[in-house]
Amino acid sequence: MRRAVVIGATGQIGRVAVTALARDDWEVTAVSRGGGRDEGWPEGVRVARADRADDAALADAVGDGCDVLVDMVAYGPEHARQLVSLADRVGSAVVVSSVSVYEDDKGRGFDTQGEPDGFPEYPVPLGEGQRTVVPGEASYSTRKAGLERELLAAGGRLPTTLLRAGAIHGPHCQTPRELYFVKRNLDGRARRVLPYGGLSRFHPANVHNIAELIRLAAARPGTRALNAVDPDAPTVAEIAAAIDAVMGAEPETVLLDGPPPSPTVGDTPWSVPVPVVCDMSAAERELGYRPVVARYADGLPETVAWIEGRLAGRDWREAYPKMFQNYGDLFDYAAEDAFLGA
């Protein structure tokens, strides 16, 4: 039986990836810091406790070897070197990366978006041939780029598929973008503000679709970088409407021609001045990929239910502390009301 070791198995992507591999007749060892087990996993899934920063513990989890090592939480070049050090016991690897590694033809990327005229203007659709940022220690994007460079260079020793994920969505997310509209509906907000005419597009990636890419890449080893996004890239206005439909809400949308008037008015987690839309033809060609979830809206019911469950009886900052840390106060209704009353 083929053996898979999954690092970061109890995270948002890891939970469904373990299930996808186990159902495809892989013998799976699910590795996490707590050594926990998801209630949805098949009985044959083994669990192991290891912090990925602990080289010895990770090596013990791999044991005598595995056919594929799947890594959800590799972050920088040191993690690439850690994985390559296990190459004599690992057949291939599948590692989750990010579309944030891309830069446009003027050298702009996600790290420059806060600067004047700093948001990148990528081709639509954005293919894997687009250049990437210079690796370094400065940011998430540059460290992911460093991770990619080292793993691609070591492909002769450890064939690795890198999956460049978009705006990940699904249950078990610590920073769910959908919270922006779900909480507003739960709070009975009658109106909301969307900048850029509601036309912003930041390509989402359902966890079930990413798990399917992992399953396919595990069975077809190679050294490659592939986009990992949904078949569709809805506008932020379409996302809001789809969440409304799931929740039975009917708020009014106020569209603005330009950018958000302030950080707490209309600045949704998808609000970008130009589209970020990725091409999936390489994954279709190289892996025979077909999405499990055909439309962004199709995955919303379980996402919304998860968010609502986490919010029940708790302040949103307690339920989603990383969301507050990453995005600030998305629910400053006083500022929103003041703007709408102007």
Short mmCIF file of N, CA and C in Angstrom, two decimals, residues 198-319:
data_model
loop_
_atom_site.label_atom_id
_atom_site.label_comp_id
_atom_site.label_asym_id
_atom_site.label_seq_id
_atom_site.Cartn_x
_atom_site.Cartn_y
_atom_site.Cartn_z
N GLY A 198 -17.84 47.15 -6.74
CA GLY A 198 -18.14 45.75 -6.39
C GLY A 198 -17.54 44.74 -7.34
N LEU A 199 -16.61 45.19 -8.19
CA LEU A 199 -16.08 44.33 -9.26
C LEU A 199 -14.75 43.66 -8.91
N SER A 200 -14.24 43.88 -7.71
CA SER A 200 -12.96 43.27 -7.31
C SER A 200 -13.04 41.75 -7.43
N ARG A 201 -11.96 41.17 -7.92
CA ARG A 201 -11.88 39.71 -8.06
C ARG A 201 -10.53 39.23 -7.51
N PHE A 202 -10.59 38.45 -6.44
CA PHE A 202 -9.40 37.84 -5.87
C PHE A 202 -9.69 36.34 -5.81
N HIS A 203 -9.03 35.57 -6.64
CA HIS A 203 -9.43 34.20 -6.94
C HIS A 203 -9.49 33.31 -5.69
N PRO A 204 -10.66 32.75 -5.38
CA PRO A 204 -10.78 31.86 -4.22
C PRO A 204 -10.30 30.44 -4.52
N ALA A 205 -10.07 29.69 -3.45
CA ALA A 205 -9.61 28.31 -3.57
C ALA A 205 -10.28 27.48 -2.49
N ASN A 206 -11.21 26.61 -2.89
CA ASN A 206 -11.91 25.77 -1.92
C ASN A 206 -10.99 24.66 -1.41
N VAL A 207 -11.07 24.37 -0.12
CA VAL A 207 -10.18 23.37 0.47
C VAL A 207 -10.36 21.99 -0.19
N HIS A 208 -11.57 21.68 -0.64
CA HIS A 208 -11.79 20.39 -1.28
C HIS A 208 -11.11 20.33 -2.64
N ASN A 209 -11.05 21.45 -3.35
CA ASN A 209 -10.35 21.49 -4.62
C ASN A 209 -8.84 21.39 -4.43
N ILE A 210 -8.32 22.04 -3.39
CA ILE A 210 -6.89 21.92 -3.10
C ILE A 210 -6.56 20.48 -2.70
N ALA A 211 -7.43 19.86 -1.91
CA ALA A 211 -7.20 18.46 -1.51
C ALA A 211 -7.19 17.54 -2.72
N GLU A 212 -8.03 17.81 -3.70
CA GLU A 212 -8.05 17.00 -4.92
C GLU A 212 -6.74 17.16 -5.69
N LEU A 213 -6.22 18.38 -5.75
CA LEU A 213 -4.92 18.60 -6.39
C LEU A 213 -3.82 17.85 -5.65
N ILE A 214 -3.88 17.83 -4.34
CA ILE A 214 -2.90 17.09 -3.55
C ILE A 214 -2.99 15.60 -3.86
N ARG A 215 -4.20 15.08 -3.91
CA ARG A 215 -4.40 13.66 -4.21
C ARG A 215 -3.81 13.30 -5.58
N LEU A 216 -4.08 14.12 -6.57
CA LEU A 216 -3.59 13.84 -7.92
C LEU A 216 -2.08 13.97 -8.01
N ALA A 217 -1.53 15.00 -7.38
CA ALA A 217 -0.08 15.21 -7.42
C ALA A 217 0.67 14.10 -6.69
N ALA A 218 0.06 13.59 -5.62
CA ALA A 218 0.69 12.50 -4.88
C ALA A 218 0.85 11.26 -5.76
N ALA A 219 -0.12 11.04 -6.63
CA ALA A 219 -0.09 9.86 -7.50
C ALA A 219 0.75 10.08 -8.76
N ARG A 220 1.08 11.35 -9.05
CA ARG A 220 1.85 11.67 -10.26
C ARG A 220 3.02 12.58 -9.88
N PRO A 221 4.07 12.00 -9.28
CA PRO A 221 5.19 12.81 -8.81
C PRO A 221 5.84 13.61 -9.93
N GLY A 222 6.35 14.77 -9.59
CA GLY A 222 7.05 15.60 -10.54
C GLY A 222 7.54 16.85 -9.84
N THR A 223 8.39 17.61 -10.54
CA THR A 223 8.87 18.87 -10.01
C THR A 223 8.21 19.98 -10.80
N ARG A 224 7.33 20.71 -10.13
CA ARG A 224 6.48 21.68 -10.83
C ARG A 224 5.84 22.65 -9.83
N ALA A 225 5.42 23.80 -10.34
CA ALA A 225 4.61 24.74 -9.55
C ALA A 225 3.31 24.93 -10.29
N LEU A 226 2.18 24.75 -9.58
CA LEU A 226 0.86 24.83 -10.18
C LEU A 226 -0.04 25.75 -9.38
N ASN A 227 -0.86 26.50 -10.08
CA ASN A 227 -1.89 27.28 -9.41
C ASN A 227 -2.92 26.34 -8.77
N ALA A 228 -3.52 26.80 -7.69
CA ALA A 228 -4.52 26.00 -6.96
C ALA A 228 -5.68 26.92 -6.57
N VAL A 229 -6.64 27.06 -7.49
CA VAL A 229 -7.78 27.94 -7.27
C VAL A 229 -9.05 27.26 -7.79
N ASP A 230 -10.19 27.90 -7.54
CA ASP A 230 -11.48 27.38 -7.99
C ASP A 230 -11.67 27.60 -9.49
N PRO A 231 -12.66 26.91 -10.08
CA PRO A 231 -12.95 27.14 -11.50
C PRO A 231 -13.41 28.56 -11.79
N ASP A 232 -14.11 29.19 -10.84
CA ASP A 232 -14.62 30.54 -11.06
C ASP A 232 -13.96 31.53 -10.11
N ALA A 233 -13.94 32.78 -10.54
CA ALA A 233 -13.40 33.87 -9.72
C ALA A 233 -14.47 34.95 -9.63
N PRO A 234 -15.45 34.78 -8.73
CA PRO A 234 -16.55 35.74 -8.65
C PRO A 234 -16.09 37.11 -8.16
N THR A 235 -16.86 38.13 -8.52
CA THR A 235 -16.59 39.46 -7.99
C THR A 235 -16.99 39.51 -6.52
N VAL A 236 -16.52 40.52 -5.82
CA VAL A 236 -16.87 40.64 -4.41
C VAL A 236 -18.37 40.86 -4.25
N ALA A 237 -19.00 41.54 -5.21
CA ALA A 237 -20.46 41.72 -5.14
C ALA A 237 -21.16 40.38 -5.30
N GLU A 238 -20.64 39.51 -6.17
CA GLU A 238 -21.23 38.18 -6.34
C GLU A 238 -21.02 37.31 -5.11
N ILE A 239 -19.87 37.46 -4.47
CA ILE A 239 -19.61 36.73 -3.22
C ILE A 239 -20.59 37.16 -2.15
N ALA A 240 -20.79 38.47 -2.00
CA ALA A 240 -21.73 38.97 -1.01
C ALA A 240 -23.13 38.45 -1.26
N ALA A 241 -23.56 38.46 -2.53
CA ALA A 241 -24.90 37.99 -2.87
C ALA A 241 -25.05 36.50 -2.60
N ALA A 242 -23.99 35.74 -2.85
CA ALA A 242 -24.05 34.30 -2.61
C ALA A 242 -24.16 33.99 -1.12
N ILE A 243 -23.44 34.73 -0.30
CA ILE A 243 -23.55 34.55 1.15
C ILE A 243 -24.93 34.96 1.63
N ASP A 244 -25.45 36.06 1.08
CA ASP A 244 -26.82 36.47 1.42
C ASP A 244 -27.81 35.36 1.13
N ALA A 245 -27.65 34.70 -0.02
CA ALA A 245 -28.59 33.65 -0.42
C ALA A 245 -28.55 32.49 0.56
N VAL A 246 -27.37 32.13 1.02
CA VAL A 246 -27.24 31.05 2.00
C VAL A 246 -27.92 31.43 3.31
N MET A 247 -27.80 32.69 3.71
CA MET A 247 -28.30 33.14 5.01
C MET A 247 -29.71 33.70 4.96
N GLY A 248 -30.27 33.84 3.75
CA GLY A 248 -31.61 34.42 3.63
C GLY A 248 -31.65 35.89 3.98
N ALA A 249 -30.59 36.61 3.70
CA ALA A 249 -30.50 38.03 4.01
C ALA A 249 -30.66 38.87 2.74
N GLU A 250 -31.13 40.11 2.91
CA GLU A 250 -31.34 40.98 1.76
C GLU A 250 -30.88 42.41 2.04
N PRO A 251 -29.60 42.60 2.38
CA PRO A 251 -29.13 43.96 2.62
C PRO A 251 -28.96 44.74 1.32
N GLU A 252 -28.97 46.06 1.43
CA GLU A 252 -28.71 46.93 0.28
C GLU A 252 -27.20 47.09 0.12
N THR A 253 -26.73 47.05 -1.13
CA THR A 253 -25.31 47.25 -1.41
C THR A 253 -25.10 48.63 -2.00
N VAL A 254 -24.21 49.39 -1.38
CA VAL A 254 -23.85 50.73 -1.87
C VAL A 254 -22.52 50.61 -2.59
N LEU A 255 -22.51 50.88 -3.89
CA LEU A 255 -21.31 50.72 -4.70
C LEU A 255 -20.58 52.05 -4.83
N LEU A 256 -19.27 52.00 -4.68
CA LEU A 256 -18.41 53.16 -4.86
C LEU A 256 -17.53 52.95 -6.09
N ASP A 257 -17.28 54.02 -6.82
CA ASP A 257 -16.45 53.90 -8.02
C ASP A 257 -14.98 53.68 -7.69
N GLY A 258 -14.53 54.24 -6.60
CA GLY A 258 -13.11 54.19 -6.28
C GLY A 258 -12.77 53.28 -5.12
N PRO A 259 -11.65 53.53 -4.47
CA PRO A 259 -11.18 52.69 -3.36
C PRO A 259 -12.01 52.89 -2.10
N PRO A 260 -11.81 52.05 -1.09
CA PRO A 260 -12.51 52.23 0.18
C PRO A 260 -12.22 53.61 0.77
N PRO A 261 -13.22 54.28 1.30
CA PRO A 261 -12.99 55.62 1.87
C PRO A 261 -12.15 55.61 3.13
N SER A 262 -12.11 54.47 3.82
CA SER A 262 -11.26 54.33 5.00
C SER A 262 -11.03 52.84 5.25
N PRO A 263 -10.05 52.49 6.09
CA PRO A 263 -9.77 51.07 6.34
C PRO A 263 -10.93 50.31 6.95
N THR A 264 -11.90 51.01 7.56
CA THR A 264 -13.02 50.31 8.20
C THR A 264 -14.35 50.54 7.46
N VAL A 265 -14.28 51.07 6.26
CA VAL A 265 -15.50 51.28 5.48
C VAL A 265 -15.30 50.67 4.08
N GLY A 266 -15.88 49.53 3.87
CA GLY A 266 -15.88 48.91 2.55
C GLY A 266 -14.62 48.17 2.16
N ASP A 267 -13.64 48.12 3.05
CA ASP A 267 -12.38 47.46 2.70
C ASP A 267 -12.49 45.96 3.01
N THR A 268 -13.17 45.22 2.15
CA THR A 268 -13.37 43.79 2.37
C THR A 268 -12.07 43.03 2.12
N PRO A 269 -11.97 41.79 2.57
CA PRO A 269 -10.75 41.01 2.31
C PRO A 269 -10.55 40.65 0.84
N TRP A 270 -11.52 40.95 -0.01
CA TRP A 270 -11.37 40.69 -1.45
C TRP A 270 -11.19 41.99 -2.24
N SER A 271 -11.22 43.14 -1.60
CA SER A 271 -11.26 44.41 -2.32
C SER A 271 -9.89 44.76 -2.89
N VAL A 272 -9.75 44.56 -4.19
CA VAL A 272 -8.51 44.88 -4.89
C VAL A 272 -8.84 45.76 -6.09
N PRO A 273 -7.93 46.67 -6.46
CA PRO A 273 -8.23 47.61 -7.55
C PRO A 273 -8.19 46.98 -8.94
N VAL A 274 -7.43 45.89 -9.09
CA VAL A 274 -7.36 45.17 -10.36
C VAL A 274 -7.49 43.68 -10.07
N PRO A 275 -7.96 42.89 -11.04
CA PRO A 275 -8.25 41.48 -10.76
C PRO A 275 -7.01 40.63 -10.54
N VAL A 276 -7.15 39.65 -9.63
CA VAL A 276 -6.16 38.59 -9.44
C VAL A 276 -6.88 37.29 -9.78
N VAL A 277 -6.73 36.85 -11.02
CA VAL A 277 -7.45 35.69 -11.54
C VAL A 277 -6.45 34.73 -12.16
N CYS A 278 -6.43 33.50 -11.69
CA CYS A 278 -5.39 32.54 -12.08
C CYS A 278 -5.87 31.54 -13.14
N ASP A 279 -4.91 31.04 -13.89
CA ASP A 279 -5.14 30.05 -14.93
C ASP A 279 -4.92 28.65 -14.34
N MET A 280 -5.85 27.74 -14.57
CA MET A 280 -5.74 26.37 -14.05
C MET A 280 -5.45 25.34 -15.14
N SER A 281 -5.12 25.78 -16.32
CA SER A 281 -4.94 24.82 -17.42
C SER A 281 -3.73 23.91 -17.20
N ALA A 282 -2.69 24.39 -16.52
CA ALA A 282 -1.52 23.54 -16.29
C ALA A 282 -1.87 22.35 -15.40
N ALA A 283 -2.64 22.58 -14.35
CA ALA A 283 -3.05 21.47 -13.47
C ALA A 283 -3.95 20.49 -14.22
N GLU A 284 -4.81 21.01 -15.07
CA GLU A 284 -5.66 20.13 -15.87
C GLU A 284 -4.81 19.28 -16.82
N ARG A 285 -3.82 19.90 -17.41
CA ARG A 285 -2.97 19.20 -18.38
C ARG A 285 -2.04 18.20 -17.71
N GLU A 286 -1.38 18.60 -16.62
CA GLU A 286 -0.36 17.76 -16.02
C GLU A 286 -0.90 16.71 -15.06
N LEU A 287 -2.02 17.02 -14.40
CA LEU A 287 -2.55 16.11 -13.39
C LEU A 287 -3.89 15.50 -13.77
N GLY A 288 -4.50 15.98 -14.86
CA GLY A 288 -5.86 15.54 -15.17
C GLY A 288 -6.86 16.09 -14.18
N TYR A 289 -6.56 17.28 -13.64
CA TYR A 289 -7.39 17.85 -12.58
C TYR A 289 -8.79 18.24 -13.06
N ARG A 290 -9.78 17.87 -12.26
CA ARG A 290 -11.15 18.33 -12.41
C ARG A 290 -11.65 18.73 -11.02
N PRO A 291 -12.24 19.90 -10.86
CA PRO A 291 -12.61 20.37 -9.52
C PRO A 291 -13.67 19.50 -8.86
N VAL A 292 -13.56 19.39 -7.56
CA VAL A 292 -14.57 18.70 -6.75
C VAL A 292 -15.75 19.64 -6.50
N VAL A 293 -15.45 20.89 -6.23
CA VAL A 293 -16.47 21.92 -6.01
C VAL A 293 -16.45 22.83 -7.24
N ALA A 294 -17.52 22.79 -8.02
CA ALA A 294 -17.53 23.42 -9.33
C ALA A 294 -17.64 24.94 -9.29
N ARG A 295 -18.28 25.48 -8.25
CA ARG A 295 -18.45 26.93 -8.15
C ARG A 295 -18.17 27.37 -6.72
N TYR A 296 -17.65 28.57 -6.59
CA TYR A 296 -17.41 29.14 -5.27
C TYR A 296 -18.66 29.04 -4.40
N ALA A 297 -19.80 29.41 -4.96
CA ALA A 297 -21.05 29.43 -4.19
C ALA A 297 -21.44 28.05 -3.67
N ASP A 298 -21.03 27.00 -4.38
CA ASP A 298 -21.41 25.64 -3.97
C ASP A 298 -20.77 25.25 -2.64
N GLY A 299 -19.63 25.85 -2.31
CA GLY A 299 -18.97 25.51 -1.06
C GLY A 299 -19.37 26.39 0.12
N LEU A 300 -20.22 27.38 -0.14
CA LEU A 300 -20.55 28.33 0.92
C LEU A 300 -21.38 27.77 2.07
N PRO A 301 -22.36 26.90 1.84
CA PRO A 301 -23.17 26.46 2.99
C PRO A 301 -22.35 25.92 4.16
N GLU A 302 -21.34 25.07 3.88
CA GLU A 302 -20.57 24.53 5.00
C GLU A 302 -19.65 25.59 5.61
N THR A 303 -19.17 26.52 4.79
CA THR A 303 -18.33 27.59 5.31
C THR A 303 -19.13 28.51 6.23
N VAL A 304 -20.29 28.93 5.77
CA VAL A 304 -21.14 29.82 6.56
C VAL A 304 -21.55 29.14 7.87
N ALA A 305 -21.92 27.86 7.79
CA ALA A 305 -22.31 27.13 9.00
C ALA A 305 -21.16 27.07 10.00
N TRP A 306 -19.95 26.87 9.49
CA TRP A 306 -18.79 26.82 10.38
C TRP A 306 -18.57 28.16 11.07
N ILE A 307 -18.65 29.23 10.32
CA ILE A 307 -18.43 30.57 10.88
C ILE A 307 -19.51 30.89 11.93
N GLU A 308 -20.74 30.61 11.59
CA GLU A 308 -21.84 30.88 12.53
C GLU A 308 -21.66 30.07 13.82
N GLY A 309 -21.23 28.82 13.68
CA GLY A 309 -21.01 27.99 14.86
C GLY A 309 -19.92 28.53 15.76
N ARG A 310 -18.85 29.05 15.17
CA ARG A 310 -17.76 29.62 15.95
C ARG A 310 -18.17 30.92 16.64
N LEU A 311 -19.06 31.66 16.01
CA LEU A 311 -19.47 32.95 16.57
C LEU A 311 -20.50 32.81 17.68
N ALA A 312 -21.17 31.68 17.74
CA ALA A 312 -22.29 31.51 18.68
C ALA A 312 -21.86 31.80 20.12
N GLY A 313 -22.42 32.86 20.69
CA GLY A 313 -22.18 33.20 22.08
C GLY A 313 -20.82 33.80 22.37
N ARG A 314 -20.06 34.19 21.32
CA ARG A 314 -18.72 34.72 21.55
C ARG A 314 -18.51 36.00 20.75
N ASP A 315 -17.68 36.87 21.29
CA ASP A 315 -17.24 38.04 20.55
C ASP A 315 -16.39 37.56 19.37
N TRP A 316 -16.50 38.23 18.22
CA TRP A 316 -15.80 37.75 17.04
C TRP A 316 -14.29 37.77 17.21
N ARG A 317 -13.78 38.69 18.03
CA ARG A 317 -12.34 38.75 18.25
C ARG A 317 -11.85 37.53 19.02
N GLU A 318 -12.70 37.01 19.89
CA GLU A 318 -12.36 35.79 20.62
C GLU A 318 -12.46 34.58 19.70
N ALA A 319 -13.47 34.56 18.86
CA ALA A 319 -13.66 33.43 17.95
C ALA A 319 -12.61 33.39 16.86
#
